[in-house]
Amino acid sequence: MSRSIFVGDREYFPGVKSVPFEGRESDNPLAFKFYDSDKVVGDKTMEEHLRFAVCYWHTFCARGSDPFGGDTQVFAWDEPEQPMAAARAKMDAAFEFFTKLGVPYYCFHDRDMAPEGASVAESEQNLATMVELAAERQQETGMKLLWGTANVFSHPRYMNGAATNPELNVVAHAGAQIKAALDATVALGGENYVFWGGREGYVSLFNSNTAREQEHLARMLQMARDYGRSIGFSGTFLVEPKPMEPTKHQYDFDAQTVIGFLRHHGLAGDFKVNVEANHATLAGHSFAHELRMCADAGLLGSIDANRGDPQNGWDTDQFPTDLYDAVGAMLQVLEAGGLGSGGLNFDARTRRESTDMEDIFLGHIGGMDTFARGLEVAHALIEKGGLNRSRDARYDSFNDGQGAQFEAGELKLEDLRDLAAAVGEISPISGKQEQVENLINQYI
Ligand code: XLS
Ligand code: NI
Ligand code: NI
């Protein structure tokens, strides 16, 4: 892959030239300790397994603000006063960052990349102009687009939802944005297109027709699928579950809710699920649980890699640093046969108190190292540790005889009764949970 040091006229991160792999003994904070892109793990390189992406929104558009205070982070690309000039500067900074970090992919919302105009047509034009520049930058740097999406939740018009808004005119605005974002994704060779529900949920049951709203959501996804396919989008559509925030209850609550919804509406052939770690924990699940539910359904699409804070009940979108969690996640990914057209997108931002430019690199380096180690440990657990073999052995009684007949639907309830009567009381077989937990720590 060809890499350029920086693009455009100005260097935004002069303190970092590139991020080398230096290994575990290195004391250079701006080097990878575990992520060695060309290192082969099993049948693929780390780069091919992990398919890392940087997100445009947190990394270049969030400036440290929280509900209690304004921006703390000052970025040179925000200096131009004219919005399109600032968008160009931001794009130069973004491609400089991507290439110096050494990730193959990035992700964006329409409004991250191009400012909203005074009319639908002007917004479309702004985005098309920035997409042309992004296409050039991709050409120069070898960067690829993992996914595009539309921000149909920030503008005040979407306060009551986008596709699920009770007013047709707002639904129409959402449709216009999704159409333009699909055009942009196709123009940039995007491998996936994401729908995160934003305000698609309800705040009060007393004023919401939830049945109608959910039908409208399905209708929008069907229209987007049909339009995307008509303009040559051959990638995967993804829905990203989240249980709450910004609405009280979001329709795409968790993976199993989304899987049921996609199947019910005939969308499962074109759509898969984008699992975000922090959304999993907000739903009361673990990250690995959500990945497993998708893998079981054949609908594991992609990952938003981040984490929440165990003491804070909201979507803190921190960089993932928990190795145990990364091992649990990579076990699911490896068992599912990999991420396919998906990837590991860092939907994460540096903390409000992290105000040095290099902190953005440090966050990503930590996340990449965490998943690189998670990959190696998970691979070793499966190959050498026999983790899945001991799990599968628990189900041996279903491999032949009446167990196989049970799975094939060839037994009746009366047959189970007769079997129980014939075998008499049984002595339960140990689940060996402590043994497998010890095995995981042994490989970490
Ligand atoms: C917000 C979501 C968002 C999506 C893209 O909670 O995670 O960042 O990934 O719209
Ligand atoms: Ni996300
Ligand atoms: Ni999130």
Coordinates of C-alpha atoms and ligand atoms in Angstrom, one line a residue:
M1 CA 0.0 0.0 0.0
S2 CA 1.4 3.4 -0.9
R3 CA 1.7 5.8 2.0
S4 CA 2.3 9.5 1.8
I5 CA 3.6 11.4 4.8
F6 CA 1.0 14.2 4.5
V7 CA -1.4 15.5 2.0
G8 CA -2.4 19.1 1.2
D9 CA -0.2 22.1 2.0
R10 CA 0.1 21.9 5.8
E11 CA 1.3 19.3 8.2
Y12 CA -1.2 19.1 11.1
F13 CA 0.6 16.5 13.2
P14 CA 4.3 17.6 12.9
G15 CA 5.2 15.7 16.1
V16 CA 4.5 12.3 14.5
K17 CA 6.0 11.1 11.3
S18 CA 4.7 7.5 11.4
V19 CA 3.9 4.9 14.0
P20 CA 6.4 2.0 13.8
F21 CA 6.0 -1.4 15.3
E22 CA 8.7 -1.7 18.0
G23 CA 7.6 -4.6 20.1
R24 CA 6.8 -5.1 23.8
E25 CA 10.1 -3.9 25.1
S26 CA 9.9 -0.5 23.5
D27 CA 9.5 2.5 25.7
N28 CA 8.3 4.8 22.8
P29 CA 4.7 5.7 23.5
L30 CA 4.2 6.5 19.9
A31 CA 5.1 2.9 18.7
F32 CA 3.1 -0.2 18.5
K33 CA 4.0 -2.9 21.0
F34 CA 1.8 -5.7 19.5
Y35 CA 0.2 -4.5 16.2
D36 CA 2.6 -5.6 13.5
S37 CA 0.5 -5.2 10.3
D38 CA 2.4 -7.9 8.3
K39 CA 2.6 -10.5 11.0
V40 CA 0.8 -13.7 10.1
V41 CA -1.6 -15.1 12.6
G42 CA -3.2 -18.4 11.3
D43 CA -4.0 -17.8 7.7
K44 CA -4.0 -14.0 7.5
T45 CA -1.9 -11.0 8.4
M46 CA -2.9 -8.9 11.4
E47 CA -3.9 -6.1 9.0
E48 CA -6.2 -8.6 7.1
H49 CA -7.8 -9.9 10.3
L50 CA -8.4 -6.7 12.0
R51 CA -9.2 -4.3 9.2
F52 CA -8.9 -1.2 11.4
A53 CA -10.7 2.0 10.6
V54 CA -10.5 5.5 12.1
C55 CA -13.8 7.4 12.5
Y56 CA -14.1 10.9 11.2
W57 CA -16.6 12.2 13.7
H58 CA -15.0 11.7 17.1
T59 CA -11.4 12.0 15.8
F60 CA -11.8 15.3 13.8
C61 CA -15.2 16.7 14.8
A62 CA -15.5 16.2 18.6
R63 CA -13.6 18.7 20.5
G64 CA -13.9 17.5 24.1
S65 CA -17.3 19.1 24.9
D66 CA -19.7 17.3 27.3
P67 CA -23.1 18.1 28.7
F68 CA -21.5 20.4 31.3
G69 CA -19.1 22.4 29.3
G70 CA -17.9 23.4 25.9
D71 CA -14.8 22.5 23.8
T72 CA -11.5 21.9 25.4
Q73 CA -9.6 20.6 22.4
V74 CA -8.3 23.1 19.8
F75 CA -7.6 21.9 16.3
A76 CA -5.7 23.8 13.6
W77 CA -8.1 22.4 10.9
D78 CA -11.0 24.4 12.5
E79 CA -9.2 27.8 11.8
P80 CA -10.6 28.6 8.3
E81 CA -13.8 30.6 8.8
Q82 CA -15.5 29.6 5.6
P83 CA -17.2 26.2 6.3
M84 CA -16.0 24.5 3.0
A85 CA -12.5 25.7 3.6
A86 CA -12.6 24.2 7.1
A87 CA -14.0 21.0 5.6
R88 CA -11.0 20.8 3.2
A89 CA -8.5 21.5 6.0
K90 CA -10.2 18.8 8.1
M91 CA -9.9 16.3 5.3
D92 CA -6.2 17.1 4.8
A93 CA -5.7 16.5 8.5
A94 CA -7.7 13.3 8.5
F95 CA -5.8 11.7 5.6
E96 CA -2.5 12.8 7.2
F97 CA -3.6 11.1 10.4
F98 CA -4.9 7.9 8.8
T99 CA -1.7 7.4 6.8
K100 CA 0.7 8.2 9.6
L101 CA -1.1 5.8 11.9
G102 CA -1.1 3.1 9.3
V103 CA -4.7 2.0 9.2
P104 CA -6.3 0.8 5.9
Y105 CA -9.8 2.2 6.4
Y106 CA -11.9 5.1 7.6
C107 CA -15.6 5.8 8.2
F108 CA -17.7 9.0 8.0
H109 CA -21.1 10.6 8.3
D110 CA -22.1 13.1 5.6
R111 CA -22.1 16.0 8.0
D112 CA -18.6 15.1 9.3
M113 CA -17.1 15.6 5.9
A114 CA -19.2 18.4 4.4
P115 CA -21.2 21.2 6.1
E116 CA -25.0 21.4 5.7
G117 CA -26.0 24.0 3.1
A118 CA -29.0 26.3 3.1
S119 CA -31.0 23.9 0.9
V120 CA -31.1 20.2 0.2
A121 CA -29.4 20.9 -3.2
E122 CA -26.6 23.0 -1.5
S123 CA -26.0 20.2 1.0
E124 CA -25.8 17.7 -1.8
Q125 CA -23.4 19.9 -3.6
N126 CA -21.2 20.4 -0.6
L127 CA -21.0 16.7 0.0
A128 CA -20.3 15.9 -3.7
T129 CA -17.4 18.5 -3.7
M130 CA -15.8 16.9 -0.6
V131 CA -16.3 13.4 -2.0
E132 CA -14.3 14.4 -5.1
L133 CA -11.5 15.5 -2.8
A134 CA -11.8 12.4 -0.7
A135 CA -11.5 10.2 -3.8
E136 CA -8.3 12.0 -4.8
R137 CA -6.9 11.6 -1.3
Q138 CA -7.8 7.9 -1.3
Q139 CA -6.0 7.6 -4.6
E140 CA -2.9 9.3 -3.2
T141 CA -2.7 7.5 0.0
G142 CA -4.2 4.0 -0.7
M143 CA -6.8 4.6 2.1
K144 CA -10.2 2.8 1.7
L145 CA -13.7 3.5 3.0
L146 CA -15.0 0.9 5.4
W147 CA -18.4 2.6 5.6
G148 CA -20.4 5.7 5.1
T149 CA -23.5 6.9 6.9
A150 CA -25.9 9.9 7.2
N151 CA -26.2 11.9 10.4
V152 CA -30.0 12.1 10.7
F153 CA -30.0 12.9 14.4
S154 CA -28.0 16.1 15.1
H155 CA -30.1 18.7 13.3
P156 CA -33.0 20.1 15.3
R157 CA -35.5 19.0 12.6
Y158 CA -34.8 15.4 13.7
M159 CA -35.7 16.0 17.4
N160 CA -38.7 13.6 17.0
G161 CA -36.8 11.0 14.9
A162 CA -35.8 10.6 11.3
A163 CA -37.4 7.7 9.5
T164 CA -39.7 7.3 12.6
N165 CA -40.6 10.9 12.8
P166 CA -44.4 11.5 12.9
E167 CA -44.1 14.1 10.1
L168 CA -43.7 13.1 6.5
N169 CA -41.6 16.2 5.6
V170 CA -39.0 15.3 8.2
V171 CA -38.9 11.7 6.9
A172 CA -38.3 13.1 3.4
H173 CA -35.3 15.1 4.7
A174 CA -33.9 12.0 6.2
G175 CA -34.4 10.2 2.9
A176 CA -32.7 13.0 1.0
Q177 CA -29.7 12.7 3.3
I178 CA -29.5 8.9 3.1
K179 CA -29.7 9.1 -0.7
A180 CA -26.8 11.5 -0.9
A181 CA -24.8 9.5 1.7
L182 CA -25.3 6.4 -0.4
D183 CA -24.1 8.2 -3.5
A184 CA -21.0 9.3 -1.6
T185 CA -20.4 5.8 -0.3
V186 CA -20.6 4.3 -3.7
A187 CA -18.4 7.0 -5.3
L188 CA -15.7 6.3 -2.7
G189 CA -15.9 2.5 -3.1
G190 CA -17.3 2.0 0.5
E191 CA -17.5 -1.6 1.5
N192 CA -20.5 -1.1 3.8
Y193 CA -23.2 1.4 4.6
V194 CA -24.4 1.9 8.2
F195 CA -27.7 2.9 9.9
W196 CA -27.3 3.8 13.5
G197 CA -30.8 4.7 14.8
G198 CA -30.0 8.0 16.4
R199 CA -33.4 9.3 17.5
E200 CA -35.3 6.3 16.0
G201 CA -37.1 5.4 19.2
Y202 CA -39.5 7.0 21.6
V203 CA -39.3 9.3 24.5
S204 CA -42.9 8.9 25.7
L205 CA -45.3 6.1 25.0
F206 CA -48.2 8.5 25.6
N207 CA -47.5 10.4 22.4
S208 CA -45.9 7.7 20.1
N209 CA -47.5 5.2 17.7
T210 CA -44.7 2.7 18.1
A211 CA -46.2 0.2 15.7
R212 CA -46.4 2.8 12.9
E213 CA -43.0 4.2 13.6
Q214 CA -41.3 0.7 13.3
E215 CA -43.1 0.1 10.0
H216 CA -41.7 3.4 8.8
L217 CA -38.2 2.4 9.8
A218 CA -38.4 -0.8 7.9
R219 CA -39.8 1.1 4.9
M220 CA -36.8 3.5 4.9
L221 CA -34.3 0.6 5.1
Q222 CA -36.1 -1.1 2.2
M223 CA -36.0 2.1 0.1
A224 CA -32.3 2.6 0.9
R225 CA -31.5 -1.0 0.0
D226 CA -33.4 -0.6 -3.3
Y227 CA -31.7 2.7 -4.2
G228 CA -28.3 1.5 -3.1
R229 CA -28.5 -1.6 -5.3
S230 CA -29.8 0.5 -8.2
I231 CA -26.7 2.7 -8.2
G232 CA -24.3 -0.3 -8.0
F233 CA -23.7 -0.6 -4.2
S234 CA -22.7 -4.2 -3.8
G235 CA -21.5 -4.0 -0.2
T236 CA -23.3 -4.8 3.0
F237 CA -25.9 -2.7 4.7
L238 CA -25.5 -2.6 8.5
V239 CA -27.7 -1.7 11.4
E240 CA -26.0 -0.6 14.6
P241 CA -28.0 -1.5 17.7
K242 CA -28.1 0.8 20.8
P243 CA -30.7 0.4 23.6
M244 CA -31.1 4.1 24.6
E245 CA -29.5 7.5 24.3
P246 CA -30.5 9.9 22.8
T247 CA -34.0 8.5 23.1
K248 CA -35.4 6.8 26.2
H249 CA -35.9 3.6 24.2
Q250 CA -34.4 2.9 20.8
Y251 CA -36.1 0.5 18.4
D252 CA -32.7 -1.1 17.6
F253 CA -32.2 -2.1 21.2
D254 CA -29.6 -4.9 20.8
A255 CA -28.4 -7.5 18.4
Q256 CA -31.2 -10.0 18.8
T257 CA -33.8 -7.2 18.5
V258 CA -32.2 -6.1 15.2
I259 CA -31.8 -9.6 13.9
G260 CA -35.5 -10.3 14.5
F261 CA -36.4 -7.0 12.9
L262 CA -34.3 -7.6 9.8
R263 CA -35.7 -11.1 9.4
H264 CA -39.3 -10.0 9.9
H265 CA -39.0 -7.3 7.2
G266 CA -37.1 -9.4 4.6
L267 CA -33.9 -7.5 5.0
A268 CA -31.6 -10.1 6.3
G269 CA -30.2 -10.9 2.9
D270 CA -28.8 -7.4 2.4
F271 CA -28.3 -6.3 6.0
K272 CA -26.1 -7.4 8.8
V273 CA -25.3 -6.0 12.2
N274 CA -22.6 -3.5 13.3
V275 CA -21.9 -4.3 16.9
E276 CA -20.6 -1.5 19.2
A277 CA -19.0 -2.5 22.4
N278 CA -20.3 0.4 24.5
H279 CA -23.8 -0.1 23.2
A280 CA -23.6 -3.8 24.2
T281 CA -22.9 -2.9 27.8
L282 CA -25.6 -0.2 27.8
A283 CA -28.0 -3.0 26.8
G284 CA -26.9 -5.0 29.8
H285 CA -24.9 -7.5 27.7
S286 CA -21.2 -8.1 27.1
F287 CA -19.5 -7.1 23.9
A288 CA -18.8 -10.8 23.2
H289 CA -22.4 -11.8 23.8
E290 CA -23.6 -9.3 21.1
L291 CA -21.0 -10.6 18.6
R292 CA -22.0 -14.2 19.4
M293 CA -25.7 -13.6 18.8
C294 CA -24.8 -12.0 15.4
A295 CA -22.4 -14.8 14.5
D296 CA -25.0 -17.5 15.4
A297 CA -27.5 -15.8 13.0
G298 CA -24.9 -15.4 10.2
L299 CA -25.3 -11.7 10.5
L300 CA -22.0 -10.5 12.1
G301 CA -21.2 -7.5 9.9
S302 CA -18.7 -5.1 11.5
I303 CA -17.6 -3.7 14.8
D304 CA -17.4 -0.3 16.4
A305 CA -14.5 -0.9 18.8
N306 CA -14.7 1.2 22.0
R307 CA -15.7 0.7 25.6
G308 CA -17.9 2.3 28.3
D309 CA -17.0 3.1 31.9
P310 CA -18.2 0.6 34.5
Q311 CA -19.2 3.5 36.8
N312 CA -20.8 5.7 34.2
G313 CA -24.1 4.6 32.7
W314 CA -23.7 6.4 29.4
D315 CA -22.0 6.0 26.0
T316 CA -18.6 7.3 26.9
D317 CA -17.0 5.9 23.7
Q318 CA -13.6 5.4 25.2
F319 CA -10.7 3.7 23.4
P320 CA -10.7 -0.1 24.0
T321 CA -7.9 -1.1 26.4
D322 CA -9.4 -4.0 28.2
L323 CA -7.5 -7.1 27.0
Y324 CA -9.9 -9.6 28.5
D325 CA -12.7 -8.1 26.5
A326 CA -10.7 -8.0 23.3
V327 CA -9.9 -11.7 23.7
G328 CA -13.6 -12.4 24.2
A329 CA -14.4 -10.4 21.1
M330 CA -11.7 -11.9 18.9
L331 CA -12.8 -15.4 19.9
Q332 CA -16.2 -14.7 18.4
V333 CA -14.7 -13.1 15.3
L334 CA -12.3 -16.0 14.6
E335 CA -15.0 -18.5 15.1
A336 CA -17.3 -16.7 12.8
G337 CA -14.6 -17.0 10.1
G338 CA -13.6 -13.3 10.2
L339 CA -15.2 -10.0 9.6
G340 CA -15.9 -10.4 5.9
S341 CA -16.4 -6.9 4.5
G342 CA -16.6 -5.4 8.0
G343 CA -13.8 -4.1 10.1
L344 CA -12.8 -2.7 13.5
N345 CA -13.8 0.9 13.5
F346 CA -12.6 3.0 16.5
D347 CA -15.9 4.8 17.3
A348 CA -14.0 6.3 20.2
R349 CA -12.7 9.7 21.4
T350 CA -10.0 10.9 23.6
R351 CA -11.1 12.2 27.0
R352 CA -12.1 15.8 27.5
E353 CA -8.9 16.3 29.6
S354 CA -6.6 14.9 26.8
T355 CA -5.7 18.1 25.0
D356 CA -2.3 17.3 23.3
M357 CA -2.5 16.5 19.5
E358 CA -0.5 13.3 20.1
D359 CA -3.2 12.0 22.5
I360 CA -5.3 11.2 19.4
F361 CA -2.5 8.9 18.2
L362 CA -2.0 7.4 21.7
G363 CA -5.7 6.5 21.9
H364 CA -5.6 4.7 18.5
I365 CA -2.3 3.0 19.2
G366 CA -3.7 1.6 22.5
G367 CA -6.8 0.3 20.8
M368 CA -4.9 -1.3 17.9
D369 CA -2.4 -3.0 20.3
T370 CA -5.3 -4.2 22.5
F371 CA -7.0 -5.9 19.5
A372 CA -3.7 -7.2 18.1
R373 CA -3.0 -9.0 21.4
G374 CA -6.6 -10.1 21.7
L375 CA -6.3 -11.7 18.2
E376 CA -3.1 -13.5 19.1
V377 CA -4.4 -14.8 22.4
A378 CA -7.8 -15.9 20.9
H379 CA -6.0 -17.6 18.0
A380 CA -3.7 -19.5 20.5
L381 CA -6.7 -20.4 22.7
I382 CA -8.5 -22.0 19.8
E383 CA -5.4 -23.7 18.1
K384 CA -3.3 -24.7 21.1
G385 CA -5.6 -24.4 24.1
G386 CA -8.5 -26.4 22.6
L387 CA -11.0 -24.0 24.1
N388 CA -13.7 -24.8 21.5
R389 CA -13.0 -28.5 21.6
S390 CA -13.8 -28.7 25.3
R391 CA -17.0 -26.7 24.7
D392 CA -18.1 -28.8 21.8
A393 CA -17.5 -32.0 23.8
R394 CA -20.3 -31.0 26.2
Y395 CA -22.7 -31.6 23.3
D396 CA -21.4 -35.0 22.3
S397 CA -24.6 -36.8 23.3
F398 CA -26.4 -35.1 20.4
N399 CA -23.9 -36.4 17.8
D400 CA -25.6 -39.7 17.1
G401 CA -28.4 -42.0 18.2
Q402 CA -31.4 -40.4 19.7
G403 CA -29.5 -37.1 20.3
A404 CA -29.1 -36.8 16.5
Q405 CA -32.7 -37.7 16.0
F406 CA -33.8 -35.0 18.5
E407 CA -31.8 -32.4 16.5
A408 CA -33.3 -33.6 13.3
G409 CA -36.8 -33.2 14.7
E410 CA -37.5 -36.9 14.6
L411 CA -38.4 -37.4 18.2
K412 CA -41.7 -36.6 19.9
L413 CA -42.2 -35.5 23.5
E414 CA -43.3 -39.0 24.3
D415 CA -40.0 -40.4 23.1
L416 CA -38.2 -38.1 25.5
R417 CA -40.4 -39.4 28.3
D418 CA -39.5 -43.0 27.4
L419 CA -35.8 -42.2 27.2
A420 CA -35.8 -40.5 30.6
A421 CA -37.7 -43.5 32.1
A422 CA -35.1 -45.9 30.5
V423 CA -32.0 -44.1 31.7
G424 CA -33.2 -43.4 35.2
E425 CA -31.6 -40.8 37.4
I426 CA -28.4 -39.3 35.9
S427 CA -25.3 -37.8 37.4
P428 CA -24.8 -34.3 36.0
I429 CA -21.6 -33.6 34.1
S430 CA -19.4 -30.7 35.3
G431 CA -19.5 -27.5 33.2
K432 CA -15.8 -26.8 34.1
Q433 CA -16.2 -23.1 34.0
E434 CA -13.3 -22.5 36.3
Q435 CA -11.1 -24.6 34.1
V436 CA -11.8 -22.6 30.9
E437 CA -11.4 -19.3 32.8
N438 CA -8.0 -20.4 34.0
L439 CA -7.1 -21.4 30.5
I440 CA -7.9 -17.9 29.2
N441 CA -5.7 -16.3 31.8
Q442 CA -2.9 -18.8 31.1
Y443 CA -2.9 -17.7 27.4
I444 CA -3.1 -14.0 28.2
Ligands
XLS1 C1 -23.5 6.6 18.4 C2 -23.1 5.7 17.3 C3 -22.6 6.4 16.1 C4 -22.6 5.4 14.9 C5 -22.6 6.1 13.6 O1 -23.7 6.3 19.6 O2 -22.2 4.8 17.8 O3 -21.3 6.9 16.3 O4 -21.6 4.5 15.0 O5 -23.7 6.9 13.4
NI2 NI -21.0 3.5 16.7
NI3 NI -21.5 4.9 20.7

